[in-house]
Amino acid sequence: MSAVSAPFGFRAAYNPSGVIRPRKYTIAGGYNTAIYAGNPVMLEGTGGTITVGGTTGDLLGIFVGCEYIDASGKPTVSNFWPASQAIYSGSVPVAYVIDDYTTVFEVQNVGSVTQANIGEEANTTALSGSAATGLATTTLAAPNGTTQSQWRIIGFGQQIDNVAGDAFTIVQVTLAQSQIAFANKVGV
C-alpha cells in the first residue's frame, strides 16, 4: 500500500494518442535553480526559456532531461539541470519537456485521495529533487475540489500496492493549467 511517502515527481504514464514525445526548449545558460526529471516547468516571461514551475499557476509541462556543452567543451546529456551550470561560450542548453496537456502523469499525493476526489484539481507542492539520482521528489498537494488548479485528478496509479484512500495515494493527473493550450477548465 502507498502508506509511505516516497515521492518520485511526475512520470508519464500514457498519452491517448499512444505517443509520448518530449519537445525541445532552451534553458538560460547559468540558470541558477536545479531542474530534476519529473519537475513541472514553465516558460519564462521573456526570452522563451524554461524555469522551474511554481506551486500555483500555469505550467508548460514536465521536464524529462537536458543536454548541454559544459564550460570545458564536454557534451553532456543529463536527466537534470545542475543549478548555475556553466556552459561553453556560444552554446545553448536544450531541455526536453513533455508539454502535451493530454498526457497522463502519475504522481504521489501528500496525503490520502479517495474515489470522491476523482475530477477534482490540485496544485504542485514544493519543487525538489535529488542531485544523486537526478529525479524529482515533488508531490501533488491535497485536492481542493473544483477550484482551478494546475492538475486534474483522473484516476489512481496502477501499482498493485496502491489503492484509493492510501495514506500517500499515487494518482493519475492531466495538466489543467497549460501555458500553451486552451485546455484550462475547472474540474468536475
Short mmCIF file of C-alpha atoms in Angstrom, two decimals:
data_model
loop_
_atom_site.label_atom_id
_atom_site.label_comp_id
_atom_site.label_asym_id
_atom_site.label_seq_id
_atom_site.Cartn_x
_atom_site.Cartn_y
_atom_site.Cartn_z
CA MET A 1 0.00 0.00 0.00
CA SER A 2 1.12 3.60 -0.55
CA ALA A 3 1.45 4.05 3.18
CA VAL A 4 4.93 5.58 2.93
CA SER A 5 5.80 8.96 1.50
CA ALA A 6 8.25 8.10 -1.30
CA PRO A 7 7.73 10.83 -3.92
CA PHE A 8 9.10 10.38 -7.43
CA GLY A 9 7.90 13.55 -9.14
CA PHE A 10 5.64 13.39 -12.17
CA ARG A 11 6.21 10.49 -14.55
CA ALA A 12 4.41 9.98 -17.81
CA ALA A 13 2.01 7.01 -17.70
CA TYR A 14 0.45 7.27 -21.16
CA ASN A 15 -0.98 9.56 -23.80
CA PRO A 16 -4.32 8.86 -25.51
CA SER A 17 -2.54 9.13 -28.89
CA GLY A 18 -0.21 6.31 -27.90
CA VAL A 19 2.87 8.55 -28.24
CA ILE A 20 4.69 10.45 -25.51
CA ARG A 21 7.01 12.86 -27.25
CA PRO A 22 9.07 15.47 -25.40
CA ARG A 23 9.65 18.78 -27.16
CA LYS A 24 12.89 20.81 -27.18
CA TYR A 25 13.09 24.10 -25.30
CA THR A 26 16.06 26.14 -24.10
CA ILE A 27 17.48 26.77 -20.65
CA ALA A 28 19.26 30.04 -19.97
CA GLY A 29 22.98 29.37 -19.62
CA GLY A 30 23.89 29.54 -15.93
CA TYR A 31 20.22 29.25 -14.81
CA ASN A 32 20.63 29.16 -11.03
CA THR A 33 17.99 26.60 -9.99
CA ALA A 34 18.28 22.83 -10.40
CA ILE A 35 15.57 21.18 -12.50
CA TYR A 36 15.05 17.45 -11.92
CA ALA A 37 13.42 14.86 -14.18
CA GLY A 38 9.77 14.85 -13.16
CA ASN A 39 9.59 18.51 -12.09
CA PRO A 40 6.96 20.80 -13.61
CA VAL A 41 8.44 23.69 -15.60
CA MET A 42 7.15 26.88 -17.15
CA LEU A 43 8.16 29.28 -19.87
CA GLU A 44 9.87 32.40 -18.61
CA GLY A 45 8.05 35.62 -19.43
CA THR A 46 10.91 36.92 -21.55
CA GLY A 47 13.26 35.02 -23.79
CA GLY A 48 11.23 31.82 -24.09
CA THR A 49 13.50 29.78 -21.82
CA ILE A 50 12.21 27.32 -19.25
CA THR A 51 12.37 27.71 -15.49
CA VAL A 52 11.17 25.58 -12.59
CA GLY A 53 7.38 25.80 -12.33
CA GLY A 54 5.55 27.33 -9.43
CA THR A 55 3.25 25.69 -6.90
CA THR A 56 0.29 27.54 -8.45
CA GLY A 57 -0.43 29.00 -11.87
CA ASP A 58 0.09 27.90 -15.46
CA LEU A 59 2.73 25.32 -16.37
CA LEU A 60 4.40 24.30 -19.62
CA GLY A 61 4.79 20.61 -18.76
CA ILE A 62 7.17 18.12 -17.18
CA PHE A 63 10.96 18.27 -17.53
CA VAL A 64 12.48 14.93 -18.57
CA GLY A 65 16.12 15.83 -19.23
CA CYS A 66 18.58 18.11 -20.97
CA GLU A 67 21.77 18.33 -22.97
CA TYR A 68 24.44 21.00 -22.90
CA ILE A 69 28.12 21.60 -23.50
CA ASP A 70 29.86 22.35 -20.23
CA ALA A 71 32.44 25.12 -19.83
CA SER A 72 35.30 22.72 -20.70
CA GLY A 73 33.65 21.79 -24.02
CA LYS A 74 32.36 18.38 -22.93
CA PRO A 75 28.92 17.45 -24.35
CA THR A 76 26.63 16.32 -21.53
CA VAL A 77 23.28 14.53 -21.56
CA SER A 78 21.58 14.51 -18.17
CA ASN A 79 18.23 13.80 -16.54
CA PHE A 80 18.62 17.02 -14.51
CA TRP A 81 19.91 20.55 -14.90
CA PRO A 82 22.50 21.37 -12.21
CA ALA A 83 21.93 24.79 -10.64
CA SER A 84 24.21 27.52 -12.08
CA GLN A 85 25.75 25.12 -14.62
CA ALA A 86 28.47 26.94 -16.56
CA ILE A 87 28.23 26.28 -20.29
CA TYR A 88 30.58 26.55 -23.23
CA SER A 89 30.67 30.04 -24.74
CA GLY A 90 28.18 30.37 -27.59
CA SER A 91 26.33 27.11 -26.84
CA VAL A 92 22.67 26.86 -25.90
CA PRO A 93 21.43 24.26 -23.37
CA VAL A 94 18.45 22.20 -24.58
CA ALA A 95 15.68 20.99 -22.26
CA TYR A 96 13.25 18.19 -23.08
CA VAL A 97 9.73 18.79 -21.82
CA ILE A 98 6.52 16.77 -22.17
CA ASP A 99 4.17 19.66 -22.90
CA ASP A 100 1.13 17.82 -24.31
CA TYR A 101 -1.70 18.55 -21.87
CA THR A 102 -3.43 15.27 -22.77
CA THR A 103 -0.52 13.21 -21.40
CA VAL A 104 -1.45 11.37 -18.21
CA PHE A 105 1.14 11.50 -15.42
CA GLU A 106 1.42 9.56 -12.17
CA VAL A 107 2.44 11.36 -9.00
CA GLN A 108 2.27 10.68 -5.27
CA ASN A 109 -0.11 12.85 -3.27
CA VAL A 110 0.91 14.44 0.05
CA GLY A 111 -1.97 12.57 1.68
CA SER A 112 -4.94 10.36 1.04
CA VAL A 113 -7.05 10.60 -2.14
CA THR A 114 -10.38 8.81 -2.32
CA GLN A 115 -12.72 7.89 -5.16
CA ALA A 116 -14.73 11.04 -4.35
CA ASN A 117 -11.69 13.16 -5.36
CA ILE A 118 -11.67 11.97 -8.99
CA GLY A 119 -12.30 15.01 -11.21
CA GLU A 120 -11.04 17.45 -8.59
CA GLU A 121 -7.97 19.60 -9.04
CA ALA A 122 -4.76 20.11 -7.07
CA ASN A 123 -1.56 22.12 -7.23
CA THR A 124 2.07 21.05 -7.07
CA THR A 125 3.94 21.05 -3.77
CA ALA A 126 7.43 22.49 -3.32
CA LEU A 127 9.59 21.51 -6.30
CA SER A 128 12.56 19.47 -5.20
CA GLY A 129 14.76 16.57 -6.22
CA SER A 130 17.94 14.58 -5.68
CA ALA A 131 21.23 15.56 -7.30
CA ALA A 132 22.42 11.97 -6.72
CA THR A 133 19.68 10.45 -8.90
CA GLY A 134 18.59 13.48 -10.94
CA LEU A 135 14.97 12.63 -10.13
CA ALA A 136 12.31 14.91 -8.70
CA THR A 137 10.80 14.37 -5.27
CA THR A 138 7.87 16.68 -5.96
CA THR A 139 4.37 15.66 -4.87
CA LEU A 140 0.80 16.71 -5.55
CA ALA A 141 -0.93 18.89 -2.94
CA ALA A 142 -4.24 17.89 -1.38
CA PRO A 143 -7.23 18.00 -3.77
CA ASN A 144 -9.15 21.28 -3.49
CA GLY A 145 -12.45 20.46 -5.14
CA THR A 146 -13.37 22.42 -8.24
CA THR A 147 -11.11 25.41 -7.55
CA GLN A 148 -8.96 26.00 -10.66
CA SER A 149 -5.57 24.41 -10.03
CA GLN A 150 -2.62 23.08 -12.01
CA TRP A 151 -3.59 19.39 -12.21
CA ARG A 152 -6.83 17.43 -12.63
CA ILE A 153 -7.04 14.06 -10.86
CA ILE A 154 -8.43 11.47 -13.29
CA GLY A 155 -7.66 8.15 -11.62
CA PHE A 156 -5.32 6.10 -9.48
CA GLY A 157 -1.83 4.79 -10.18
CA GLN A 158 -1.86 1.22 -11.46
CA GLN A 159 0.68 -0.13 -8.96
CA ILE A 160 -0.51 -3.31 -7.25
CA ASP A 161 0.12 -1.79 -3.81
CA ASN A 162 -1.80 1.46 -4.48
CA VAL A 163 -5.49 1.84 -3.70
CA ALA A 164 -7.89 4.73 -3.15
CA GLY A 165 -7.61 6.08 0.38
CA ASP A 166 -3.97 5.03 0.98
CA ALA A 167 -2.04 7.40 3.25
CA PHE A 168 0.02 8.71 0.29
CA THR A 169 -2.07 7.74 -2.72
CA ILE A 170 -0.47 7.63 -6.16
CA VAL A 171 -2.83 9.30 -8.62
CA GLN A 172 -3.09 9.89 -12.35
CA VAL A 173 -3.37 13.53 -13.42
CA THR A 174 -3.53 15.72 -16.51
CA LEU A 175 -2.38 19.31 -16.84
CA ALA A 176 -5.32 21.64 -16.16
CA GLN A 177 -3.44 24.96 -16.39
CA SER A 178 -1.31 24.91 -19.54
CA GLN A 179 0.72 27.89 -20.75
CA ILE A 180 0.42 26.82 -24.38
CA ALA A 181 -3.00 25.19 -24.73
CA PHE A 182 -6.54 26.38 -24.22
CA ALA A 183 -7.30 23.41 -22.01
CA ASN A 184 -7.85 25.29 -18.78
CA LYS A 185 -11.14 24.14 -17.35
CA VAL A 186 -12.32 23.85 -13.81
CA GLY A 187 -12.68 20.28 -12.51
CA VAL A 188 -16.00 18.49 -12.13
#
